[in-house]
mmCIF file of C-alpha atoms and ligand atoms in Angstrom:
data_model
loop_
_atom_site.group_PDB
_atom_site.id
_atom_site.type_symbol
_atom_site.label_atom_id
_atom_site.label_comp_id
_atom_site.label_asym_id
_atom_site.label_seq_id
_atom_site.Cartn_x
_atom_site.Cartn_y
_atom_site.Cartn_z
ATOM 1 C CA MET A 1 113.177 78.215 93.339
ATOM 2 C CA PRO A 2 116.706 76.853 93.907
ATOM 3 C CA PRO A 3 116.769 72.996 94.093
ATOM 4 C CA HIS A 4 116.118 71.656 97.649
ATOM 5 C CA ALA A 5 115.033 75.099 98.949
ATOM 6 C CA ARG A 6 111.771 75.175 100.897
ATOM 7 C CA PRO A 7 108.925 76.997 99.140
ATOM 8 C CA VAL A 8 108.408 80.520 100.431
ATOM 9 C CA VAL A 9 104.804 81.509 101.212
ATOM 10 C CA LEU A 10 104.102 85.187 101.848
ATOM 11 C CA VAL A 11 101.119 86.010 104.059
ATOM 12 C CA THR A 12 99.642 89.520 104.060
ATOM 13 C CA LEU A 13 96.905 88.633 106.562
ATOM 14 C CA PRO A 14 97.462 90.069 110.035
ATOM 15 C CA VAL A 15 98.035 86.675 111.696
ATOM 16 C CA GLY A 16 100.448 85.325 114.280
ATOM 17 C CA PRO A 17 101.575 86.262 117.779
ATOM 18 C CA GLY A 18 100.677 89.810 118.809
ATOM 19 C CA SER A 19 98.144 90.216 115.994
ATOM 20 C CA GLY A 20 94.359 90.221 116.263
ATOM 21 C CA LEU A 21 94.410 86.613 114.994
ATOM 22 C CA PRO A 22 96.972 84.471 116.828
ATOM 23 C CA VAL A 23 96.888 81.665 114.240
ATOM 24 C CA ASP A 24 100.090 79.836 113.311
ATOM 25 C CA LEU A 25 99.856 79.043 109.589
ATOM 26 C CA THR A 26 103.120 77.071 109.635
ATOM 27 C CA VAL A 27 100.981 74.237 111.076
ATOM 28 C CA ASP A 28 98.864 74.249 107.895
ATOM 29 C CA LEU A 29 101.875 74.624 105.592
ATOM 30 C CA PRO A 30 104.419 72.027 106.715
ATOM 31 C CA GLY A 31 107.566 72.076 104.610
ATOM 32 C CA CYS A 32 107.110 75.739 103.635
ATOM 33 C CA ASP A 33 108.834 78.888 104.853
ATOM 34 C CA VAL A 34 105.905 81.061 105.903
ATOM 35 C CA ARG A 35 106.599 84.811 106.107
ATOM 36 C CA VAL A 36 103.942 87.119 107.535
ATOM 37 C CA VAL A 37 104.402 90.532 105.905
ATOM 38 C CA GLY A 38 102.209 93.642 105.985
ATOM 39 C CA ALA A 39 100.090 94.179 102.839
ATOM 40 C CA ALA A 40 102.000 97.422 102.176
ATOM 41 C CA GLY A 41 105.394 95.690 102.444
ATOM 42 C CA LEU A 42 104.629 92.822 100.060
ATOM 43 C CA LEU A 43 106.659 93.950 97.053
ATOM 44 C CA GLU A 44 109.508 95.216 99.219
ATOM 45 C CA HIS A 45 109.894 91.918 101.078
ATOM 46 C CA PRO A 46 113.395 90.500 100.444
ATOM 47 C CA GLU A 47 111.889 87.174 99.326
ATOM 48 C CA ALA A 48 109.193 88.683 97.083
ATOM 49 C CA GLY A 49 110.924 87.332 93.978
ATOM 50 C CA GLU A 50 111.234 83.807 95.408
ATOM 51 C CA ALA A 51 107.745 83.436 96.904
ATOM 52 C CA VAL A 52 105.721 80.676 95.232
ATOM 53 C CA ALA A 53 102.494 81.437 97.065
ATOM 54 C CA LEU A 54 100.638 84.386 98.556
ATOM 55 C CA VAL A 55 97.938 84.160 101.230
ATOM 56 C CA CYS A 56 95.956 87.406 101.345
ATOM 57 C CA ASN A 57 92.544 88.796 102.170
ATOM 58 C CA ALA A 58 89.794 89.820 99.755
ATOM 59 C CA GLN A 59 90.945 93.452 99.812
ATOM 60 C CA GLN A 60 94.301 92.550 98.227
ATOM 61 C CA ARG A 61 95.020 94.243 94.875
ATOM 62 C CA LEU A 62 97.333 92.468 92.413
ATOM 63 C CA THR A 63 98.276 94.088 89.115
ATOM 64 C CA GLU A 64 100.507 93.148 86.182
ATOM 65 C CA HIS A 65 103.245 95.293 87.777
ATOM 66 C CA ASP A 66 102.937 93.396 91.114
ATOM 67 C CA LEU A 67 103.124 90.042 89.347
ATOM 68 C CA GLU A 68 106.298 91.080 87.545
ATOM 69 C CA ARG A 69 107.883 91.639 90.976
ATOM 70 C CA LEU A 70 106.378 88.438 92.430
ATOM 71 C CA ARG A 71 107.959 86.540 89.551
ATOM 72 C CA SER A 72 108.019 83.023 91.111
ATOM 73 C CA LEU A 73 104.376 83.083 92.203
ATOM 74 C CA LYS A 74 102.335 79.960 91.402
ATOM 75 C CA VAL A 75 99.365 80.355 93.744
ATOM 76 C CA VAL A 76 97.341 83.245 95.149
ATOM 77 C CA SER A 77 95.025 82.087 97.905
ATOM 78 C CA VAL A 78 92.389 84.527 99.114
ATOM 79 C CA ALA A 79 91.190 84.105 102.703
ATOM 80 C CA GLY A 80 87.724 85.267 101.737
ATOM 81 C CA ALA A 81 85.242 85.284 98.891
ATOM 82 C CA GLY A 82 85.878 88.349 96.708
ATOM 83 C CA THR A 83 88.585 88.355 94.044
ATOM 84 C CA ASP A 84 87.605 91.713 92.532
ATOM 85 C CA GLY A 85 90.935 93.311 93.487
ATOM 86 C CA MET A 86 92.838 90.936 91.220
ATOM 87 C CA ASP A 87 93.775 91.467 87.579
ATOM 88 C CA LEU A 88 92.478 88.055 86.494
ATOM 89 C CA ALA A 89 93.921 88.316 82.981
ATOM 90 C CA ALA A 90 97.374 89.144 84.381
ATOM 91 C CA LEU A 91 97.204 86.174 86.766
ATOM 92 C CA GLU A 92 96.388 83.936 83.820
ATOM 93 C CA ARG A 93 99.217 85.397 81.694
ATOM 94 C CA HIS A 94 101.645 84.676 84.541
ATOM 95 C CA GLY A 95 100.278 81.154 85.027
ATOM 96 C CA VAL A 96 99.207 81.876 88.620
ATOM 97 C CA VAL A 97 96.381 79.791 90.093
ATOM 98 C CA LEU A 98 93.809 81.826 92.041
ATOM 99 C CA ARG A 99 91.827 80.208 94.869
ATOM 100 C CA ASN A 100 89.238 81.860 97.100
ATOM 101 C CA ALA A 101 87.423 80.681 100.219
ATOM 102 C CA PRO A 102 83.741 81.677 100.171
ATOM 103 C CA ALA A 103 82.493 78.813 102.372
ATOM 104 C CA PRO A 104 84.033 79.894 105.710
ATOM 105 C CA THR A 105 82.871 83.516 105.329
ATOM 106 C CA ALA A 106 79.232 82.562 104.900
ATOM 107 C CA VAL A 107 78.015 82.187 108.498
ATOM 108 C CA ALA A 108 79.333 85.504 109.825
ATOM 109 C CA THR A 109 78.438 87.477 106.695
ATOM 110 C CA ALA A 110 74.924 86.062 106.478
ATOM 111 C CA GLU A 111 74.422 86.852 110.168
ATOM 112 C CA LEU A 112 75.585 90.420 109.577
ATOM 113 C CA ALA A 113 73.258 90.803 106.598
ATOM 114 C CA LEU A 114 70.428 89.535 108.800
ATOM 115 C CA ALA A 115 71.397 92.069 111.477
ATOM 116 C CA LEU A 116 71.167 94.842 108.867
ATOM 117 C CA VAL A 117 67.761 93.591 107.719
ATOM 118 C CA LEU A 118 66.469 93.529 111.318
ATOM 119 C CA MET A 119 67.972 96.932 112.122
ATOM 120 C CA ALA A 120 66.364 98.429 109.029
ATOM 121 C CA ALA A 121 62.983 96.782 109.626
ATOM 122 C CA ARG A 122 62.800 97.994 113.224
ATOM 123 C CA GLN A 123 64.594 101.334 112.717
ATOM 124 C CA VAL A 124 67.045 100.343 115.439
ATOM 125 C CA ASP A 125 69.567 103.154 114.750
ATOM 126 C CA ALA A 126 66.939 105.898 114.803
ATOM 127 C CA ALA A 127 65.199 104.454 117.865
ATOM 128 C CA GLN A 128 68.451 104.268 119.806
ATOM 129 C CA ALA A 129 69.369 107.819 118.752
ATOM 130 C CA MET A 130 65.999 108.953 120.134
ATOM 131 C CA VAL A 131 66.756 107.347 123.522
ATOM 132 C CA ARG A 132 70.310 108.720 123.673
ATOM 133 C CA ALA A 133 69.100 112.212 122.761
ATOM 134 C CA GLY A 134 66.619 112.104 125.656
ATOM 135 C CA LYS A 135 63.706 112.357 123.188
ATOM 136 C CA TRP A 136 61.899 109.233 124.434
ATOM 137 C CA THR A 137 59.019 110.652 126.340
ATOM 138 C CA GLY A 138 56.410 107.933 126.035
ATOM 139 C CA LEU A 139 55.373 105.268 123.577
ATOM 140 C CA PRO A 140 57.678 105.104 120.505
ATOM 141 C CA PHE A 141 56.764 107.510 117.737
ATOM 142 C CA ASP A 142 55.517 106.593 114.255
ATOM 143 C CA GLU A 143 58.845 107.476 112.639
ATOM 144 C CA VAL A 144 60.608 104.586 114.408
ATOM 145 C CA SER A 145 57.813 102.025 114.255
ATOM 146 C CA GLY A 146 59.322 100.059 111.311
ATOM 147 C CA ARG A 147 57.578 96.969 109.939
ATOM 148 C CA ASP A 148 57.082 93.219 110.539
ATOM 149 C CA LEU A 149 59.236 90.827 108.529
ATOM 150 C CA GLU A 150 56.867 87.859 108.842
ATOM 151 C CA GLY A 151 55.009 87.508 105.555
ATOM 152 C CA ALA A 152 57.354 89.930 103.746
ATOM 153 C CA THR A 153 59.332 88.832 100.684
ATOM 154 C CA LEU A 154 63.128 88.754 100.810
ATOM 155 C CA GLY A 155 64.732 89.095 97.364
ATOM 156 C CA LEU A 156 68.269 87.737 97.167
ATOM 157 C CA VAL A 157 70.427 88.880 94.256
ATOM 158 C CA GLY A 158 72.941 86.051 93.886
ATOM 159 C CA PHE A 159 72.256 82.738 95.595
ATOM 160 C CA GLY A 160 75.629 81.406 96.710
ATOM 161 C CA HIS A 161 77.058 80.619 100.138
ATOM 162 C CA ILE A 162 75.930 83.782 101.948
ATOM 163 C CA ALA A 163 72.532 84.241 100.321
ATOM 164 C CA GLN A 164 71.530 80.629 100.983
ATOM 165 C CA ARG A 165 72.272 80.972 104.703
ATOM 166 C CA LEU A 166 70.452 84.289 104.904
ATOM 167 C CA GLY A 167 67.533 82.759 103.018
ATOM 168 C CA ALA A 168 67.294 79.900 105.534
ATOM 169 C CA ALA A 169 67.282 82.344 108.460
ATOM 170 C CA ALA A 170 64.652 84.509 106.763
ATOM 171 C CA ARG A 171 62.368 81.505 106.203
ATOM 172 C CA ALA A 172 62.627 80.775 109.937
ATOM 173 C CA LEU A 173 61.279 84.301 110.522
ATOM 174 C CA GLY A 174 58.288 83.545 108.297
ATOM 175 C CA MET A 175 59.558 85.485 105.276
ATOM 176 C CA ARG A 176 59.011 84.385 101.684
ATOM 177 C CA VAL A 177 62.371 83.979 99.962
ATOM 178 C CA ARG A 178 62.968 84.627 96.251
ATOM 179 C CA HIS A 179 66.316 84.678 94.488
ATOM 180 C CA THR A 180 67.966 85.261 91.183
ATOM 181 C CA HIS A 181 71.407 84.327 89.984
ATOM 182 C CA ARG A 182 73.423 84.000 86.832
ATOM 183 C CA SER A 183 72.203 80.663 85.582
ATOM 184 C CA SER A 184 68.686 79.285 85.349
ATOM 185 C CA CYS A 185 67.738 76.786 87.998
ATOM 186 C CA ASP A 186 64.684 74.959 89.243
ATOM 187 C CA GLU A 187 65.248 75.593 92.962
ATOM 188 C CA PRO A 188 62.137 76.751 94.823
ATOM 189 C CA GLY A 189 61.989 80.537 94.910
ATOM 190 C CA HIS A 190 64.133 81.072 91.821
ATOM 191 C CA VAL A 191 63.069 84.050 89.702
ATOM 192 C CA GLU A 192 64.448 84.234 86.188
ATOM 193 C CA HIS A 193 64.632 88.017 85.730
ATOM 194 C CA LEU A 194 66.054 90.569 88.132
ATOM 195 C CA ASP A 195 63.253 93.042 87.358
ATOM 196 C CA ASP A 196 60.628 90.511 88.499
ATOM 197 C CA LEU A 197 62.593 89.837 91.682
ATOM 198 C CA LEU A 198 62.796 93.570 92.396
ATOM 199 C CA ARG A 199 59.052 94.086 91.909
ATOM 200 C CA ALA A 200 58.387 91.342 94.495
ATOM 201 C CA SER A 201 61.009 92.293 97.114
ATOM 202 C CA ASP A 202 59.929 94.014 100.322
ATOM 203 C CA VAL A 203 63.527 93.440 101.422
ATOM 204 C CA LEU A 204 66.342 93.292 98.863
ATOM 205 C CA SER A 205 69.758 91.893 99.814
ATOM 206 C CA LEU A 206 72.748 91.799 97.444
ATOM 207 C CA HIS A 207 75.083 88.787 97.313
ATOM 208 C CA VAL A 208 76.829 88.796 93.932
ATOM 209 C CA PRO A 209 80.563 89.135 93.351
ATOM 210 C CA LEU A 210 81.753 92.411 91.807
ATOM 211 C CA THR A 211 82.399 91.756 88.127
ATOM 212 C CA GLU A 212 81.987 93.814 84.962
ATOM 213 C CA GLU A 213 78.491 92.265 84.750
ATOM 214 C CA THR A 214 77.427 93.213 88.292
ATOM 215 C CA ARG A 215 78.972 96.717 88.482
ATOM 216 C CA GLY A 216 75.993 99.097 88.741
ATOM 217 C CA LEU A 217 73.541 96.160 88.713
ATOM 218 C CA VAL A 218 71.146 97.990 91.063
ATOM 219 C CA GLY A 219 70.791 101.608 89.976
ATOM 220 C CA PRO A 220 67.950 104.193 89.997
ATOM 221 C CA ARG A 221 65.780 102.242 87.540
ATOM 222 C CA GLU A 222 66.103 99.029 89.569
ATOM 223 C CA LEU A 223 65.457 100.777 92.909
ATOM 224 C CA ASP A 224 62.267 102.259 91.450
ATOM 225 C CA LEU A 225 60.958 98.762 90.724
ATOM 226 C CA LEU A 226 60.947 97.928 94.459
ATOM 227 C CA PRO A 227 57.603 98.216 96.277
ATOM 228 C CA PRO A 228 57.165 101.494 98.196
ATOM 229 C CA GLY A 229 58.598 101.201 101.701
ATOM 230 C CA ALA A 230 61.121 98.488 100.760
ATOM 231 C CA ILE A 231 64.394 97.815 102.573
ATOM 232 C CA VAL A 232 67.786 97.463 100.800
ATOM 233 C CA VAL A 233 70.873 95.779 102.264
ATOM 234 C CA ASN A 234 74.270 95.517 100.596
ATOM 235 C CA THR A 235 77.011 93.316 102.063
ATOM 236 C CA ALA A 236 78.430 92.348 98.629
ATOM 237 C CA ARG A 237 80.553 95.140 97.114
ATOM 238 C CA GLY A 238 79.878 98.887 96.972
ATOM 239 C CA PRO A 239 79.870 99.315 93.163
ATOM 240 C CA VAL A 240 77.080 96.727 92.725
ATOM 241 C CA LEU A 241 74.621 99.324 94.095
ATOM 242 C CA ASP A 242 74.268 103.015 93.218
ATOM 243 C CA ALA A 243 74.503 104.392 96.756
ATOM 244 C CA GLU A 244 73.627 107.981 95.681
ATOM 245 C CA ALA A 245 70.396 106.726 94.114
ATOM 246 C CA LEU A 246 69.707 104.793 97.322
ATOM 247 C CA CYS A 247 70.151 107.987 99.383
ATOM 248 C CA ASP A 248 67.740 109.890 97.086
ATOM 249 C CA ARG A 249 65.067 107.279 97.756
ATOM 250 C CA LEU A 250 65.667 107.252 101.517
ATOM 251 C CA ASP A 251 65.527 111.051 101.574
ATOM 252 C CA ASP A 252 62.195 111.213 99.744
ATOM 253 C CA GLY A 253 60.709 108.342 101.776
ATOM 254 C CA ARG A 254 60.224 105.907 98.881
ATOM 255 C CA LEU A 255 62.373 103.366 100.774
ATOM 256 C CA LEU A 256 61.808 102.569 104.453
ATOM 257 C CA ALA A 257 65.447 102.005 105.414
ATOM 258 C CA ALA A 258 68.733 100.483 104.249
ATOM 259 C CA GLY A 259 71.971 98.996 105.527
ATOM 260 C CA LEU A 260 75.418 99.027 103.935
ATOM 261 C CA ASP A 261 78.576 97.144 104.876
ATOM 262 C CA VAL A 262 80.494 97.935 101.677
ATOM 263 C CA TYR A 263 81.335 101.100 99.690
ATOM 264 C CA ASP A 264 82.802 102.197 96.357
ATOM 265 C CA ASP A 265 86.115 103.452 97.730
ATOM 266 C CA GLU A 266 86.692 101.830 101.130
ATOM 267 C CA PRO A 267 87.401 102.966 103.783
ATOM 268 C CA HIS A 268 86.042 106.305 102.509
ATOM 269 C CA VAL A 269 82.351 106.773 103.310
ATOM 270 C CA PRO A 270 80.892 109.706 101.318
ATOM 271 C CA ALA A 271 79.389 112.607 103.276
ATOM 272 C CA ARG A 272 76.056 112.080 101.489
ATOM 273 C CA LEU A 273 75.740 108.612 103.038
ATOM 274 C CA LEU A 274 76.686 109.873 106.499
ATOM 275 C CA ALA A 275 73.938 112.508 106.233
ATOM 276 C CA THR A 276 71.177 110.183 104.992
ATOM 277 C CA PRO A 277 68.467 109.158 107.473
ATOM 278 C CA ARG A 278 67.446 105.541 108.145
ATOM 279 C CA LEU A 279 70.694 104.231 106.668
ATOM 280 C CA THR A 280 72.861 101.944 108.850
ATOM 281 C CA LEU A 281 76.553 102.116 107.902
ATOM 282 C CA LEU A 282 78.999 99.385 108.934
ATOM 283 C CA PRO A 283 82.766 99.184 108.250
ATOM 284 C CA HIS A 284 82.970 96.079 105.987
ATOM 285 C CA LEU A 285 82.359 93.964 109.050
ATOM 286 C CA GLY A 286 80.789 90.915 107.355
ATOM 287 C CA SER A 287 83.281 88.171 108.167
ATOM 288 C CA ALA A 288 84.942 89.918 111.113
ATOM 289 C CA THR A 289 84.529 87.398 113.913
ATOM 290 C CA PRO A 290 87.571 85.557 115.311
ATOM 291 C CA GLN A 291 86.062 82.132 114.553
ATOM 292 C CA THR A 292 85.354 82.998 110.939
ATOM 293 C CA ARG A 293 88.650 84.841 110.400
ATOM 294 C CA GLU A 294 90.537 81.806 111.704
ATOM 295 C CA ALA A 295 88.581 79.428 109.451
ATOM 296 C CA MET A 296 89.222 81.721 106.456
ATOM 297 C CA ALA A 297 92.984 81.879 107.124
ATOM 298 C CA ARG A 298 93.289 78.136 107.642
ATOM 299 C CA THR A 299 91.232 77.350 104.544
ATOM 300 C CA ALA A 300 93.407 79.686 102.456
ATOM 301 C CA ALA A 301 96.569 78.014 103.789
ATOM 302 C CA ARG A 302 95.089 74.577 103.029
ATOM 303 C CA HIS A 303 94.402 75.707 99.459
ATOM 304 C CA VAL A 304 98.083 76.667 99.090
ATOM 305 C CA ALA A 305 99.150 73.258 100.418
ATOM 306 C CA GLU A 306 96.796 71.562 97.928
ATOM 307 C CA GLU A 307 98.107 73.583 94.986
ATOM 308 C CA LEU A 308 101.798 73.187 95.874
ATOM 309 C CA GLY A 309 101.333 69.477 96.487
ATOM 310 C CA GLY A 310 104.633 67.731 95.803
ATOM 311 C CA ASP A 311 106.561 71.023 95.533
ATOM 312 C CA ARG A 312 106.784 71.228 99.317
ATOM 313 C CA GLY A 313 109.986 70.259 101.055
HETATM 314 N N1 NAI B 1 80.834 92.159 103.621
HETATM 315 C C1 NAI B 1 81.728 91.205 103.757
HETATM 316 O O1 NAI B 1 82.506 91.181 104.700
HETATM 317 C C2 NAI B 1 81.769 90.090 102.762
HETATM 318 C C3 NAI B 1 81.389 90.306 101.465
HETATM 319 N N2 NAI B 1 81.402 89.272 100.564
HETATM 320 C C4 NAI B 1 80.950 89.558 99.195
HETATM 321 O O2 NAI B 1 79.801 88.760 98.949
HETATM 322 C C5 NAI B 1 79.904 88.170 97.652
HETATM 323 C C6 NAI B 1 79.108 86.889 97.616
HETATM 324 O O3 NAI B 1 79.709 85.951 98.483
HETATM 325 P P1 NAI B 1 79.317 84.384 98.430
HETATM 326 O O4 NAI B 1 77.868 84.207 98.647
HETATM 327 O O5 NAI B 1 80.254 83.705 99.329
HETATM 328 O O6 NAI B 1 79.686 84.069 96.913
HETATM 329 P P2 NAI B 1 79.309 82.788 96.055
HETATM 330 O O7 NAI B 1 80.372 82.692 95.017
HETATM 331 O O8 NAI B 1 79.030 81.624 96.910
HETATM 332 O O9 NAI B 1 77.926 83.228 95.353
HETATM 333 C C7 NAI B 1 77.837 84.232 94.378
HETATM 334 C C8 NAI B 1 76.475 84.134 93.697
HETATM 335 O O10 NAI B 1 76.359 85.228 92.770
HETATM 336 C C9 NAI B 1 75.802 84.721 91.554
HETATM 337 N N3 NAI B 1 76.170 85.623 90.455
HETATM 338 C C10 NAI B 1 77.390 85.860 89.940
HETATM 339 N N4 NAI B 1 77.307 86.776 88.952
HETATM 340 C C11 NAI B 1 75.994 87.115 88.845
HETATM 341 C C12 NAI B 1 75.259 87.993 88.016
HETATM 342 N N5 NAI B 1 75.862 88.699 87.053
HETATM 343 N N6 NAI B 1 73.922 88.100 88.205
HETATM 344 C C13 NAI B 1 73.290 87.373 89.152
HETATM 345 N N7 NAI B 1 73.940 86.512 89.968
HETATM 346 C C14 NAI B 1 75.261 86.385 89.813
HETATM 347 C C15 NAI B 1 76.376 83.317 91.415
HETATM 348 O O11 NAI B 1 75.619 82.541 90.502
HETATM 349 C C16 NAI B 1 76.240 82.853 92.870
HETATM 350 O O12 NAI B 1 74.913 82.430 93.117
HETATM 351 C C17 NAI B 1 81.421 87.979 97.478
HETATM 352 O O13 NAI B 1 81.799 87.903 96.102
HETATM 353 C C18 NAI B 1 81.985 89.197 98.145
HETATM 354 O O14 NAI B 1 82.110 90.248 97.211
HETATM 355 C C19 NAI B 1 81.796 88.019 100.922
HETATM 356 C C20 NAI B 1 82.202 87.748 102.196
HETATM 357 C C21 NAI B 1 82.255 88.772 103.222
HETATM 358 O O1 LIG B 2 84.692 90.980 101.749
HETATM 359 C C1 LIG B 2 85.131 89.936 102.101
HETATM 360 C C2 LIG B 2 85.249 88.789 101.272
HETATM 361 O O2 LIG B 2 85.627 87.716 101.794
HETATM 362 O O3 LIG B 2 84.981 88.908 100.073
#
């Protein structure tokens, strides 16, 4: 950065006047030149080589090649939780600090996971389809009668920001809550081994980041450990769960129902999933409320301000 120049911060979030999120991040980044650019135009931006910070969402990909173009970058600040699109080793080689913002995503994402659990338990999609198709002729049929959640066990894989909120809501519904995560802990409900959690889970909800360790964490073997008639919800990342294996078990009736917000190759949703019964499919909607999106953007901007500290004009 030339001496006395103001630090340039590139923002690939759709924020500002005329966007879905009319937030002015210059307020959070005093002393910086904030440029809102489209994600696709990041490398082509005339100040790409001068930018010291990038504010982006959790879908942002950053490779070695990108970092060579963004050669002045010191900070990448994700307005969200997931950092699975980033080449972490390349960021380290280039001396770039990576921050994420899981806390502000938690309320909306936990609420969405709860919605998927409730929809699955009460077969909401199928019941509504019955009404819309004019097939409701009397009392609801057995195939949309679902199950009670009170007294059922919710198994949480990962017990961070989102899972803890979902767990609290589930307890309020009278569910038993069990959880497993990377390290041992003595919190009530902690189960040491994933297999034991699966065997106990009437409802399984996934809340781990996508890493080499969690890719394929819940596959055919794991799904077969669930009690018959279990529910599976994934709001974490598509590759954590084998969605084909999930469909097999919905097709043959071993699982009651499932809900997905995330997929292997978003926004592509495979035809097999679209054709599977009792499977609610949402478009990665977890944190998509205006309140949460604003909190995520502002938190990410604050993280940039913290990291740049005295470098600001
Ligand atoms: N659908 C959506 O819109 C959203 C999806 N997400 C996804 O949800 C994930 C979780 O979010 P937060 O709860 O905020 O994250 P967090 O960082 O607060 O919690 C992650 C938890 O996973 C555990 N964990 C990590 N690796 C593990 C492993 N190998 N085995 C077992 N546990 C492991 C950690 O110990 C921690 O308990 C994010 O990484 C992101 O991928 C997050 C926000 C919105
Ligand atoms: O998927 C969203 C995130 O914040 O991670």
